[in-house]
mmCIF file of C-alpha atoms in Angstrom:
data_model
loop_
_atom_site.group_PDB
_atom_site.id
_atom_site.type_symbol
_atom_site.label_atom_id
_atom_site.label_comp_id
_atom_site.label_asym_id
_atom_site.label_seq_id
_atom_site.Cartn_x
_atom_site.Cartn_y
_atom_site.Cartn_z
ATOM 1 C CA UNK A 681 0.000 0.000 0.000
ATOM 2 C CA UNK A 682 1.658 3.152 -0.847
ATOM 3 C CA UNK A 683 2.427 5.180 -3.502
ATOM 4 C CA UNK A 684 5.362 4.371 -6.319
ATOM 5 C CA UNK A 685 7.194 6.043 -8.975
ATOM 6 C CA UNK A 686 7.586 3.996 -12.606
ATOM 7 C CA UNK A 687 10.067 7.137 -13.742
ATOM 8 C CA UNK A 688 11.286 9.102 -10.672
ATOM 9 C CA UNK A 689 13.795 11.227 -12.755
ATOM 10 C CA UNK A 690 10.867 12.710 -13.952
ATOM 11 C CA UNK A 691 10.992 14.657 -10.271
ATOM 12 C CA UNK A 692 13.945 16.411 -11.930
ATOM 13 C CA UNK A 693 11.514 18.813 -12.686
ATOM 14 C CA UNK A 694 10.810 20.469 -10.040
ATOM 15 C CA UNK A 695 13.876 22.366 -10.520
ATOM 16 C CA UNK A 696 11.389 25.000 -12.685
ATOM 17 C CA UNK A 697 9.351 26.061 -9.381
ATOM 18 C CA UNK A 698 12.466 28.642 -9.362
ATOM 19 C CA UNK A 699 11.076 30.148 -12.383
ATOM 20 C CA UNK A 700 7.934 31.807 -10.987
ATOM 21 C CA UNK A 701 9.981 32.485 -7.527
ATOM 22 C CA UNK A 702 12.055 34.677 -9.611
ATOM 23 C CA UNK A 703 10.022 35.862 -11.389
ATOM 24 C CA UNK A 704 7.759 37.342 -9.109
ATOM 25 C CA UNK A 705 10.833 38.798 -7.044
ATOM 26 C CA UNK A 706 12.275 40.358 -10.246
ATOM 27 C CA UNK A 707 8.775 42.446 -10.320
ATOM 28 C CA UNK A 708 8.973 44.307 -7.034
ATOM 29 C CA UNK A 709 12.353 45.809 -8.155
ATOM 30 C CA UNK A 710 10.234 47.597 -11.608
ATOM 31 C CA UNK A 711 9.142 50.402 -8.999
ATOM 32 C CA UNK A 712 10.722 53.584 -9.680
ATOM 33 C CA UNK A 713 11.392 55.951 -6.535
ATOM 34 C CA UNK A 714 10.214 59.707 -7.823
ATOM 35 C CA UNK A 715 12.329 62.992 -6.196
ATOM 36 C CA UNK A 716 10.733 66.368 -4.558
ATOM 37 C CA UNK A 717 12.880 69.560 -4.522
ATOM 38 C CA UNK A 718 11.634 70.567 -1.692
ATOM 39 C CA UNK A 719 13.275 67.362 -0.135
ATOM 40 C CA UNK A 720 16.748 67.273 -1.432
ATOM 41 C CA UNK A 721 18.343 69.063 1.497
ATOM 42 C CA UNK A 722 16.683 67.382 4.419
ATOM 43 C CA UNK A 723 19.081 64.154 5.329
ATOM 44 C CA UNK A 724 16.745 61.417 5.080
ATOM 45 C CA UNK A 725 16.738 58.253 8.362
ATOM 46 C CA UNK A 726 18.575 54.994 7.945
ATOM 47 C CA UNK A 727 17.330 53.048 5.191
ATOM 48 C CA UNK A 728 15.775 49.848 7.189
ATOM 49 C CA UNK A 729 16.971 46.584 6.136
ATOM 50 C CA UNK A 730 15.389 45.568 2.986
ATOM 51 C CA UNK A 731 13.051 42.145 3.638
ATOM 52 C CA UNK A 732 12.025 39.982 0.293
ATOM 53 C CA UNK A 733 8.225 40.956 -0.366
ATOM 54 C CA UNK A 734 6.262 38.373 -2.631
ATOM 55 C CA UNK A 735 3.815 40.067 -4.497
ATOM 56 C CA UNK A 736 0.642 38.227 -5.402
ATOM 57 C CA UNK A 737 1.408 35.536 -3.510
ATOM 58 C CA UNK A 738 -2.186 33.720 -4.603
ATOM 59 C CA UNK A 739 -0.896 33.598 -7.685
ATOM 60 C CA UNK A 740 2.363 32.427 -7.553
ATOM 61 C CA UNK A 741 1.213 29.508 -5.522
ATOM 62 C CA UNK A 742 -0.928 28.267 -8.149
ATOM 63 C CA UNK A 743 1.944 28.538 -10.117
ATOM 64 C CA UNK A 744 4.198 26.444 -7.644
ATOM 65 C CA UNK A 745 1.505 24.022 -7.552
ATOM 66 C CA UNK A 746 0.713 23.348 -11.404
ATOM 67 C CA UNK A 747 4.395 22.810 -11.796
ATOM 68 C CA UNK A 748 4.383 20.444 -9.056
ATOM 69 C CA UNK A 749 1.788 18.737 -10.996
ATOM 70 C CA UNK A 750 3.433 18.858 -14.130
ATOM 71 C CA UNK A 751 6.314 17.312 -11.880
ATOM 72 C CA UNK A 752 4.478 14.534 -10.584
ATOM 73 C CA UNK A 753 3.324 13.547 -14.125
ATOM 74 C CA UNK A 754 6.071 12.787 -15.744
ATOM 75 C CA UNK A 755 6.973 10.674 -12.954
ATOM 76 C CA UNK A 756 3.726 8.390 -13.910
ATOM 77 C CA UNK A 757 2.578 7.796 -9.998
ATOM 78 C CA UNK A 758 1.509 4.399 -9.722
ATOM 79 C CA UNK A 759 -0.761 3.740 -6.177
ATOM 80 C CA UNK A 760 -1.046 0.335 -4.238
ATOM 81 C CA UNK A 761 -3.540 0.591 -2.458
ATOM 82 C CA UNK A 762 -5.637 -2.088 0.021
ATOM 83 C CA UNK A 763 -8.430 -4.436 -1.253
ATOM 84 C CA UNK A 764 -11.761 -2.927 -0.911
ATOM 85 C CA UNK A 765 -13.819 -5.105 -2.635
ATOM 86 C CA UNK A 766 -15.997 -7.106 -0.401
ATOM 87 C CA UNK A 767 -18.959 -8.684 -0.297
ATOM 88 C CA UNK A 768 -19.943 -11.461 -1.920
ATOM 89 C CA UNK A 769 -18.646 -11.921 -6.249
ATOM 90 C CA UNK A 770 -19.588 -13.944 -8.842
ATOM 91 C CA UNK A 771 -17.466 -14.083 -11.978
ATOM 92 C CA UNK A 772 -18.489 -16.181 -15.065
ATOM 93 C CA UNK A 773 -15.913 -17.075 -18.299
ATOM 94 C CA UNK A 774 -16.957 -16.979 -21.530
ATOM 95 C CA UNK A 775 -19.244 -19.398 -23.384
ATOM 96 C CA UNK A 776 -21.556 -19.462 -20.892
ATOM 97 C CA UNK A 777 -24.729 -17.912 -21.129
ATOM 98 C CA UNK A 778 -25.204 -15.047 -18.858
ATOM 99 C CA UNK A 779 -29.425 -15.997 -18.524
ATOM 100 C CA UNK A 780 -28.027 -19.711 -17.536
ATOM 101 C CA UNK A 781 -25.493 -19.108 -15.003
ATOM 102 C CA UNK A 782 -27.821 -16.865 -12.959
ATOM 103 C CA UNK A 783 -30.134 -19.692 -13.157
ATOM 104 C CA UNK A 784 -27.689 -21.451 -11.451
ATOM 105 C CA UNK A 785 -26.923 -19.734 -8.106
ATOM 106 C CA UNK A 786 -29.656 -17.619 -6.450
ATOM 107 C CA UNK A 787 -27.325 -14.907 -5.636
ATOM 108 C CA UNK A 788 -29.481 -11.367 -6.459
ATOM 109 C CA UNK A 789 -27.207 -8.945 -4.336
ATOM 110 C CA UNK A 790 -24.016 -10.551 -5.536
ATOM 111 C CA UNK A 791 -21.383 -8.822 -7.675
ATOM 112 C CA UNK A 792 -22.426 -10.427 -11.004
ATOM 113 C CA UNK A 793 -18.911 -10.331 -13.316
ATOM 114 C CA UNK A 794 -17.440 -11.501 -16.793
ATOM 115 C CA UNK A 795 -14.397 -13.011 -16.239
ATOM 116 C CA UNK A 796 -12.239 -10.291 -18.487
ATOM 117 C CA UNK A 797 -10.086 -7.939 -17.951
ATOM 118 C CA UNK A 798 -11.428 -4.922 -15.701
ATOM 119 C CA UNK A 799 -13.952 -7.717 -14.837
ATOM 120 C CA UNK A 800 -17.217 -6.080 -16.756
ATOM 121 C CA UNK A 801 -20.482 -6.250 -15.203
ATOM 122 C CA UNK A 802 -22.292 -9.582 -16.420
ATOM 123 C CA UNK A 803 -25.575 -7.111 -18.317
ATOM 124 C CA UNK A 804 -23.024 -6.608 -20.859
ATOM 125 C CA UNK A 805 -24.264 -9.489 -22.891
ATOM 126 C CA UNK A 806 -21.956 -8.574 -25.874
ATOM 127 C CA UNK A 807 -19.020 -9.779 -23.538
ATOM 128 C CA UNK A 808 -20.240 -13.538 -23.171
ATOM 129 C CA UNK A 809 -18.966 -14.042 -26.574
ATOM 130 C CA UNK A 810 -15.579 -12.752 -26.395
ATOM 131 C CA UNK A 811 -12.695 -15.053 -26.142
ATOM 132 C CA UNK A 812 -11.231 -16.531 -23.146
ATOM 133 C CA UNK A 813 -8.428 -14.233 -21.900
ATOM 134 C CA UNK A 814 -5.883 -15.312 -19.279
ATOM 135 C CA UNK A 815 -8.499 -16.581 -17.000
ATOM 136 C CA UNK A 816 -6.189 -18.042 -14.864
ATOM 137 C CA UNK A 817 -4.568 -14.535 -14.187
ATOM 138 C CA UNK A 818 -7.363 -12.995 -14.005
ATOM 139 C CA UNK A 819 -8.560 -15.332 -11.323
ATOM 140 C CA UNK A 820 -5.371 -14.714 -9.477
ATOM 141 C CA UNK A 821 -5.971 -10.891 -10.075
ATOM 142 C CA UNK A 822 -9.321 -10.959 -8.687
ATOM 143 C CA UNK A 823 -8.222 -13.274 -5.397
ATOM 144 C CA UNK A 824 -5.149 -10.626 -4.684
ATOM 145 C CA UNK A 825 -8.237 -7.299 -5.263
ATOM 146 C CA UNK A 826 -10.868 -9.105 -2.954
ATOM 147 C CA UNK A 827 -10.572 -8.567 0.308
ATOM 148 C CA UNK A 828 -9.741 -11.912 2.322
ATOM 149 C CA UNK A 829 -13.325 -11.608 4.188
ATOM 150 C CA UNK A 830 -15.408 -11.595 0.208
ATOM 151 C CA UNK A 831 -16.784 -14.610 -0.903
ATOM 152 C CA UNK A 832 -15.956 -16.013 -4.679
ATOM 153 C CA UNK A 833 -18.155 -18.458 -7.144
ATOM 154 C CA UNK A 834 -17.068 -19.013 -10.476
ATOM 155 C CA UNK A 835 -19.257 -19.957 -13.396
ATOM 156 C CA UNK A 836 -16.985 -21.843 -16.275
ATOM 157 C CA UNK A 837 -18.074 -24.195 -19.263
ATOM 158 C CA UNK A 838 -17.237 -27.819 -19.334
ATOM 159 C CA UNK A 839 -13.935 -26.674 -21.181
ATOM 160 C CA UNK A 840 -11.807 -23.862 -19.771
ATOM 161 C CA UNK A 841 -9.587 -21.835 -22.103
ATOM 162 C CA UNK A 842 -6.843 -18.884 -21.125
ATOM 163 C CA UNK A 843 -4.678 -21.387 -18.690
ATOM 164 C CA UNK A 844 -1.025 -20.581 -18.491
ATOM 165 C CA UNK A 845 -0.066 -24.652 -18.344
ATOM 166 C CA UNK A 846 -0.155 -24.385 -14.125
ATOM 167 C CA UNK A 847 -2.972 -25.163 -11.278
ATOM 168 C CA UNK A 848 -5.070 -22.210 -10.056
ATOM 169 C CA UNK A 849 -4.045 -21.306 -6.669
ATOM 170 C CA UNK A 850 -5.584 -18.703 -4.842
ATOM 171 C CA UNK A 851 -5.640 -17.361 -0.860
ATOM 172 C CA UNK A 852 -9.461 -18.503 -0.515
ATOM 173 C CA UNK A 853 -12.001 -21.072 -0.904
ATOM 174 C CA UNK A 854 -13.666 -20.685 -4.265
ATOM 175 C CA UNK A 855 -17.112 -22.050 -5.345
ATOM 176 C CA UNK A 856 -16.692 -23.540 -8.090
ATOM 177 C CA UNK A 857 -19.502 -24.158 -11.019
ATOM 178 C CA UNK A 858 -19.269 -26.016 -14.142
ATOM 179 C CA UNK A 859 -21.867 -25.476 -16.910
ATOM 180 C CA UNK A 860 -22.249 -28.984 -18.517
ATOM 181 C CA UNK A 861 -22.082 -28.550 -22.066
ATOM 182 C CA UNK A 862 -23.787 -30.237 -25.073
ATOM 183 C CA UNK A 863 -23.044 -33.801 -26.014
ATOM 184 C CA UNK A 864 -19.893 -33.336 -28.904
ATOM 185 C CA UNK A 865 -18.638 -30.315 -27.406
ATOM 186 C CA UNK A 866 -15.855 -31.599 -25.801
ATOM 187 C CA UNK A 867 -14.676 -32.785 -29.050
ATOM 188 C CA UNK A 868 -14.215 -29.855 -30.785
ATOM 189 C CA UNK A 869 -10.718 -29.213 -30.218
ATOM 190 C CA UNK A 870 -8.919 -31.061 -32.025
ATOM 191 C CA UNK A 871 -4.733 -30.927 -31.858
ATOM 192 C CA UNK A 872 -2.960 -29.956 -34.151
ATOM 193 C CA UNK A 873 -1.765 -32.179 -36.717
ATOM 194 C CA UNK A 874 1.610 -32.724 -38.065
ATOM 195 C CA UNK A 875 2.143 -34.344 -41.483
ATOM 196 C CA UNK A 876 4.710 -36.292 -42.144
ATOM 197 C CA UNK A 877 6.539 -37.143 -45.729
ATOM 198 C CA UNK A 878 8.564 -40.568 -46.349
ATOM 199 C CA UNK A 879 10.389 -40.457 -49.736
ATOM 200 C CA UNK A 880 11.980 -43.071 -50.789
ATOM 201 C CA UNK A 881 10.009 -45.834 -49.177
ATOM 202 C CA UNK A 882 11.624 -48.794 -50.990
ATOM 203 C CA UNK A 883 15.035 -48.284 -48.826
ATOM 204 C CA UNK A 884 14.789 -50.819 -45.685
ATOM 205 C CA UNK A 885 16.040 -48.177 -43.302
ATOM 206 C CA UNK A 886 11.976 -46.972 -43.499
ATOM 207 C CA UNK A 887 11.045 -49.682 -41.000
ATOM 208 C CA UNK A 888 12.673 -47.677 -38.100
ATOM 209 C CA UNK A 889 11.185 -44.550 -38.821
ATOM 210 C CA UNK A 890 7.838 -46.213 -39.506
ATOM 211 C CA UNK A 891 7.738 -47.215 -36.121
ATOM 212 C CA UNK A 892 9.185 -44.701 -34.361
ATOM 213 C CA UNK A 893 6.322 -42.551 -35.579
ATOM 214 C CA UNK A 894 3.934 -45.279 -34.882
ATOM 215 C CA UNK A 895 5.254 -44.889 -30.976
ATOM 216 C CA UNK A 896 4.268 -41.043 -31.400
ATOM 217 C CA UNK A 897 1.008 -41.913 -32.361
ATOM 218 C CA UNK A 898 0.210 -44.178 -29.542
ATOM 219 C CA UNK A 899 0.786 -41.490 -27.390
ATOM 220 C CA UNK A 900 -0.960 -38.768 -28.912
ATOM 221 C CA UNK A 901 -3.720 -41.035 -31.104
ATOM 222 C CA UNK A 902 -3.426 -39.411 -35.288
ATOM 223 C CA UNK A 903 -1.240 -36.536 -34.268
ATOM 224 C CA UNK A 904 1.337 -37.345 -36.537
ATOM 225 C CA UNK A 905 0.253 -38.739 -40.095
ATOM 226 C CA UNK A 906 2.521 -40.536 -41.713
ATOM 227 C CA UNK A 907 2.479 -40.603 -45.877
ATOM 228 C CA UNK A 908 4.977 -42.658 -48.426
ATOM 229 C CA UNK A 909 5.727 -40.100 -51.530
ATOM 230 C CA UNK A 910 7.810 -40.493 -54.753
ATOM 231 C CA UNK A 911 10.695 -38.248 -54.094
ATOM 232 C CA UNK A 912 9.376 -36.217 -57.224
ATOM 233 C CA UNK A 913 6.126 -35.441 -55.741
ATOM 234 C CA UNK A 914 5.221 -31.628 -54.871
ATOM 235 C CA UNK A 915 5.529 -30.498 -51.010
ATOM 236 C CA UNK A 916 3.337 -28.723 -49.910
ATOM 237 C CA UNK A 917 2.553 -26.588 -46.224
ATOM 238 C CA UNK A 918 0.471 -28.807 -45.486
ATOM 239 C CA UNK A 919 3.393 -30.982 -44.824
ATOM 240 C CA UNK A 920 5.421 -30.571 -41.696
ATOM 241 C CA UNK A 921 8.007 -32.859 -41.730
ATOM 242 C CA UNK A 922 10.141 -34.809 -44.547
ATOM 243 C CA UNK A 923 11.917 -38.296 -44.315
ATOM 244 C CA UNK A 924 14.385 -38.191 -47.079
ATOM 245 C CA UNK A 925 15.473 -41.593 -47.808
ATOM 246 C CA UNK A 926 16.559 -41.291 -51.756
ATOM 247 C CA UNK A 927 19.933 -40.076 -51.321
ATOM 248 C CA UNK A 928 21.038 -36.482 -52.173
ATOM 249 C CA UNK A 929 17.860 -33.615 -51.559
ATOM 250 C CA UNK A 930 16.258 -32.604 -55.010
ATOM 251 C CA UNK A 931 16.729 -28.942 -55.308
ATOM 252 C CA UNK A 932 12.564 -28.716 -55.232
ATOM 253 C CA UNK A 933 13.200 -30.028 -51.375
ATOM 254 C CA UNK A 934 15.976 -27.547 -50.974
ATOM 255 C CA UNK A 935 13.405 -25.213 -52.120
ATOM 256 C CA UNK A 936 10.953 -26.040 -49.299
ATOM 257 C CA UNK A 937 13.416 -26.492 -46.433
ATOM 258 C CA UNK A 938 14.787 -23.186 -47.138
ATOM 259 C CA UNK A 939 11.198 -21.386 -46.871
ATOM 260 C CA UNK A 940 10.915 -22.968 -43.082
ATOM 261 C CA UNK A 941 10.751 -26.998 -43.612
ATOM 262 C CA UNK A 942 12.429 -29.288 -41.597
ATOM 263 C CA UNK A 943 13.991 -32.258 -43.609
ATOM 264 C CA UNK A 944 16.120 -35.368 -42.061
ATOM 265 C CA UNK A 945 18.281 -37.317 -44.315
ATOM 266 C CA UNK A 946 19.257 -40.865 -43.683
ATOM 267 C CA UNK A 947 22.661 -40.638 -44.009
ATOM 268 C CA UNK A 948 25.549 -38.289 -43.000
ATOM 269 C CA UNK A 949 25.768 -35.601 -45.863
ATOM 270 C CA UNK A 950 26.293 -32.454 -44.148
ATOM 271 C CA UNK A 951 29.482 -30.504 -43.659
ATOM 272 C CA UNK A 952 30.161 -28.111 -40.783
ATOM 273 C CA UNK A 953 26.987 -29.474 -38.657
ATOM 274 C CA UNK A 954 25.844 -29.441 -34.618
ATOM 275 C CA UNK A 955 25.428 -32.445 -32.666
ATOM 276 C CA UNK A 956 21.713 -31.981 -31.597
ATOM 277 C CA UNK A 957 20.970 -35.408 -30.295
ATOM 278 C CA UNK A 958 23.576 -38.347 -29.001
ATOM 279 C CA UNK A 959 23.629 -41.916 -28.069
ATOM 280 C CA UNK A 960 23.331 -44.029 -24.788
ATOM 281 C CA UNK A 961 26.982 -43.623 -25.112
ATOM 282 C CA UNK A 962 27.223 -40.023 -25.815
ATOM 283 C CA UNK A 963 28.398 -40.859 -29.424
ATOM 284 C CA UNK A 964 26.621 -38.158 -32.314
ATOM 285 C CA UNK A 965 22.911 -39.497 -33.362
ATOM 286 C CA UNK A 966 21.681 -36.742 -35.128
ATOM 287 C CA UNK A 967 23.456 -33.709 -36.838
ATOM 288 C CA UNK A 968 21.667 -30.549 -37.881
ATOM 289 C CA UNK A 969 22.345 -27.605 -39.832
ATOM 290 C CA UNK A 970 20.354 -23.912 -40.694
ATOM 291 C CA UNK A 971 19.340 -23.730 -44.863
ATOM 292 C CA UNK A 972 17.569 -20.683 -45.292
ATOM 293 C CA UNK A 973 14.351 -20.429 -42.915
ATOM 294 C CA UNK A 974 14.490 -24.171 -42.385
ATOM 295 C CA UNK A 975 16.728 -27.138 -40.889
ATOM 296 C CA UNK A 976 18.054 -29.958 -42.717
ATOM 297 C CA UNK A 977 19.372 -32.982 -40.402
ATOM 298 C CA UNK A 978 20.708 -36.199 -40.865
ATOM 299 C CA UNK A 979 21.997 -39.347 -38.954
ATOM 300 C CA UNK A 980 25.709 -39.578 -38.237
ATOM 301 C CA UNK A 981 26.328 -43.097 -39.664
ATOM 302 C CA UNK A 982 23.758 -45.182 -42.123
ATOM 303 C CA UNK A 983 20.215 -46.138 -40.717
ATOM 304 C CA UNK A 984 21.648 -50.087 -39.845
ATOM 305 C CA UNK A 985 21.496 -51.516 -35.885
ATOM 306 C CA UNK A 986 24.969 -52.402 -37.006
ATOM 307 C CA UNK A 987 25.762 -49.119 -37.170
ATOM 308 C CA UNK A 988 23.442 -47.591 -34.864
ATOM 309 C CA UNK A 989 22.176 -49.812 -31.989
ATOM 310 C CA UNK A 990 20.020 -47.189 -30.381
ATOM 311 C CA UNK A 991 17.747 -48.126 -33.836
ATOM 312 C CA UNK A 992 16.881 -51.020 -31.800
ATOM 313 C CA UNK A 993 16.258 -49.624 -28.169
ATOM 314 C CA UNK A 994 13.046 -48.266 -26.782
ATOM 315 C CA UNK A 995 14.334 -44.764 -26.404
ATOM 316 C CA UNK A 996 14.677 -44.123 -29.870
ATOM 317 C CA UNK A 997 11.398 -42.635 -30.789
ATOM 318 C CA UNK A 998 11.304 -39.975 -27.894
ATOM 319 C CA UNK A 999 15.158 -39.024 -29.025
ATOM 320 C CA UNK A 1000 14.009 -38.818 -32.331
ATOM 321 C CA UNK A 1001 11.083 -36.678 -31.742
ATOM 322 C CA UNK A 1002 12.677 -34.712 -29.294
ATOM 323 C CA UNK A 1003 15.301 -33.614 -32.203
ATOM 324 C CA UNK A 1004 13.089 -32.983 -34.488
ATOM 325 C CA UNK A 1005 9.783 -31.487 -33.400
ATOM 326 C CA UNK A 1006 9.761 -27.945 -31.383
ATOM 327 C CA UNK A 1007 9.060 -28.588 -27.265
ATOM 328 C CA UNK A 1008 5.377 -28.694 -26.923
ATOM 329 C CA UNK A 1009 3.750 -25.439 -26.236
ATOM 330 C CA UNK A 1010 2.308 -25.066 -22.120
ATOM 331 C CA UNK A 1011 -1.376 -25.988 -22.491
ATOM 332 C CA UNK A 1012 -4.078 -23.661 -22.520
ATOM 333 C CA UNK A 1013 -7.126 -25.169 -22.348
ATOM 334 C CA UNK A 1014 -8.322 -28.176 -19.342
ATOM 335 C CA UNK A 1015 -11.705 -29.447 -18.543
ATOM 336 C CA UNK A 1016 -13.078 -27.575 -15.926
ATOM 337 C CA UNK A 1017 -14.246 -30.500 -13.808
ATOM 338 C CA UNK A 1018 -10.595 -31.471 -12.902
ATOM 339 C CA UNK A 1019 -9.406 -28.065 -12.542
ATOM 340 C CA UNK A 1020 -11.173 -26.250 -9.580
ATOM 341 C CA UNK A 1021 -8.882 -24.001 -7.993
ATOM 342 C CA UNK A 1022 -6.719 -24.860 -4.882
ATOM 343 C CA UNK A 1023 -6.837 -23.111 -1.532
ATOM 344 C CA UNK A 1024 -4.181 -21.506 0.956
ATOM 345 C CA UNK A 1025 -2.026 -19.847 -1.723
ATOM 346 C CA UNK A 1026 -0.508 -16.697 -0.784
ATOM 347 C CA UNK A 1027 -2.573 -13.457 -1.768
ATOM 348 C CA UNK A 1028 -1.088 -11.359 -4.436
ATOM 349 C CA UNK A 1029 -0.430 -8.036 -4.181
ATOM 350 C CA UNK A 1030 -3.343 -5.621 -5.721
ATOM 351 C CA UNK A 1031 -2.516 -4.315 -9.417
ATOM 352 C CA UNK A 1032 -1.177 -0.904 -9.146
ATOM 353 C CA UNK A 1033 -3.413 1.837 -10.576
ATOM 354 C CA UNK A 1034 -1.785 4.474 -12.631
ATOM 355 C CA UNK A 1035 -2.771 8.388 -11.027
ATOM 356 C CA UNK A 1036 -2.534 9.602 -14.469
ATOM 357 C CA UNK A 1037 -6.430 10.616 -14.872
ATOM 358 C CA UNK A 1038 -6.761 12.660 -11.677
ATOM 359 C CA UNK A 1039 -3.618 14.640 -11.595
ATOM 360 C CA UNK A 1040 -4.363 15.418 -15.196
ATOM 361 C CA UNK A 1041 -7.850 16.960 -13.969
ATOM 362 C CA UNK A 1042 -6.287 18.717 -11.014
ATOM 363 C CA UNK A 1043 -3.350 20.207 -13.248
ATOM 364 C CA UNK A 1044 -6.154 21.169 -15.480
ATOM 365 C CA UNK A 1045 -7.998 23.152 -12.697
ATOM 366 C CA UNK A 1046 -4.906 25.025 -11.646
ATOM 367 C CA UNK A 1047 -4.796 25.918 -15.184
ATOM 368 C CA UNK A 1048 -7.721 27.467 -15.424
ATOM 369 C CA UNK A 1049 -7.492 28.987 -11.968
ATOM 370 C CA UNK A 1050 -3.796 30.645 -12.619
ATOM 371 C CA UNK A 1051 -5.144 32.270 -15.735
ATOM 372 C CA UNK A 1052 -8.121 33.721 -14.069
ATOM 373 C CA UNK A 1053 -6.183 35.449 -11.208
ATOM 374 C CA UNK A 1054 -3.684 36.420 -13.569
ATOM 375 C CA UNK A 1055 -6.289 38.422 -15.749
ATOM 376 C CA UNK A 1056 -7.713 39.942 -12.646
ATOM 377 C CA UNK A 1057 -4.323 40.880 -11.404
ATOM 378 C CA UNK A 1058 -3.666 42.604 -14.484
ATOM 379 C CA UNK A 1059 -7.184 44.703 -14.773
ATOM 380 C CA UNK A 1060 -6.894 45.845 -11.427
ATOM 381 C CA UNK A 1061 -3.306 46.999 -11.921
ATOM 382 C CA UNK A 1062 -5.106 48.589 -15.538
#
């Protein structure tokens, strides 16, 4: 709780509230003494000590103050301050229908919420069909805003987008509902599929990387399709991966692994290439090397146990996809039933709010008040 600076150099301007200080000291010196005659042979008393006089003083504190403003801005004042939301809240995610979730709980004097950001009021009906937006963040941002004696239900469908890959922990208990959803909803989303080209599919080498993309599939069921090509045939982006088994690349699958493909070779053919994968016995498995946009790779010796016993092990397929496919990206969607949130977390800290808006009124007020008492300042000296 307090009050924070995101650019304190921007203080470095209060260095101008010297200008109106001077400013209104330089003025008091513009009077001009005027001489009698009659006066110039009487000695005149001691001259008293001269004390600093502000003139207009009104004014040149609204000055002092709209600098200090100006000041203050460009320091953009952030303020932390305790949770004062209380009571009792109910937020709901979207893709559930607003009419159906207050049918649900019989909560009337409840904070009814869309689970966005700035948490909009739930009669906004145009917000139920936004996307899902960080909804585990927000949850979290909610938790640390509440204060700990507030009371939370959340209303989610049967699937639950916006995760960050992690479990929901938050400070309190939570109620939470889930909105069954229509038989065949749960289906529709499917992952994303990554097809895979085998050229040359009369070499006996295939065999191995048949089935080590066989073991991908058992893991994650029609994921990766597997297709046997001619080596002439066109590539498309549909395709995502190419098993080159007929010897040198064609320049047309140059062509493609230089716009972004990913090709593996069965045999050692590249010059000045990485070690990105290794044996049991920390000898080279895999090389790789950059072409354009794309990666071409190839095995370190000829696809033959002889050669390579790790052909034959159980680890092979995982060290072979692990080389060649990108790490998976952290989840984002879970079904809400085996998801509800866990208590005893610690609470966040509140978001900071920017002080931007009011300081921006205030400045303009003092503004508008300088220039007034300026103008009458200068009609009553008129």
């Amino acid at each position: 709780m307090g009050l924070s600076l995101l650019l304190p150099l921007g203080l470095a301007a209060l260095a101008a509230l010297l200008i109106p200080l001077l400013l209104h000291l330089h003025r008091r010196q513009e009077q001009q003494a005027t001489l009698f005659a009659a006066l110039r042979w009487i000695r005149g008393p001691a001259k008293p000590r001269r004390r600093i006089q502000l003139e207009q003083w009104p004014l040149l504190l609204l000055r002092l103050v709209l600098l200090a403003l100006l000041a203050l801005l460009l320091a953009q004042p952030q303020w932390r301050g305790a949770a004062t939301r209380d009571g009792e809240w109910v937020v709901v995610a979207p893709g559930v229908d607003a009419a159906q979730a207050r049918a649900q709980l019989a909560l009337p004097r409840a904070q009814w919420r869309w689970l966005l950001p700035q948490f909009p009021a739930l009669d906004n009906a145009a917000h139920g069909a936004a996307e899902a937006q960080a909804s585990a963040s927000l949850l979290r941002e909610l938790d640390s805003e509440l204060a700990p004696s507030a009371r939370l239900h959340v209303i989610v469908p049967g699937t639950l987008h916006g995760l960050d890959g992690g479990e929901i922990a938050l400070s309190r208990a939570v109620d939470w509902q889930v909105i069954a959803q229509a038989p065949g909803a749960l289906s529709a989303l499917p992952a994303p599929r990554l097809r895979i080209s085998l050229r040359g599919a009369d070499v006996p080498a295939r065999i191995y990387l048949q089935a080590a993309v066989k073991a991908w599939n058992q893991i994650e069921p029609e994921r990766f399709p597997l297709t046997e090509e001619a080596p002439e045939a066109a590539l498309d982006a549909n395709t995502a991966l190419v098993f080159w088994l007929a010897g040198e690349p064609s320049p047309a699958l140059l062509r493609w692994v230089e716009a972004g493909g990913t090709a593996l070779l069965d045999a050692p053919q590249l010059a000045d290439a990485e070690v990105i994968a290794r044996d049991s016995d920390a000898a080279p498995l895999l090389l790789a090397k950059a072409h354009g946009n794309g990666r071409l790779l190839s095995f370190s010796k000829p696809l033959d146990p002889a050669q390579l016993p790790l052909l034959l092990d159980a680890t092979f397929p995982q060290t072979l996809r692990s080389a060649l496919l990108p790490p998976q990206l952290v989840p984002d969607w879970a079904f809400a039933a085996h998801l509800p949130p866990r208590e005893g977390a610690a609470r966040g800290t509140p978001a900071a709010r920017p002080l931007a808006p009011p300081l921006i009124l205030l400045a303009a007020l003092a503004f508008l008040a300088e220039r007034a008492l300026s103008l009458y300042y200068r009609r009553r000296r008129a």
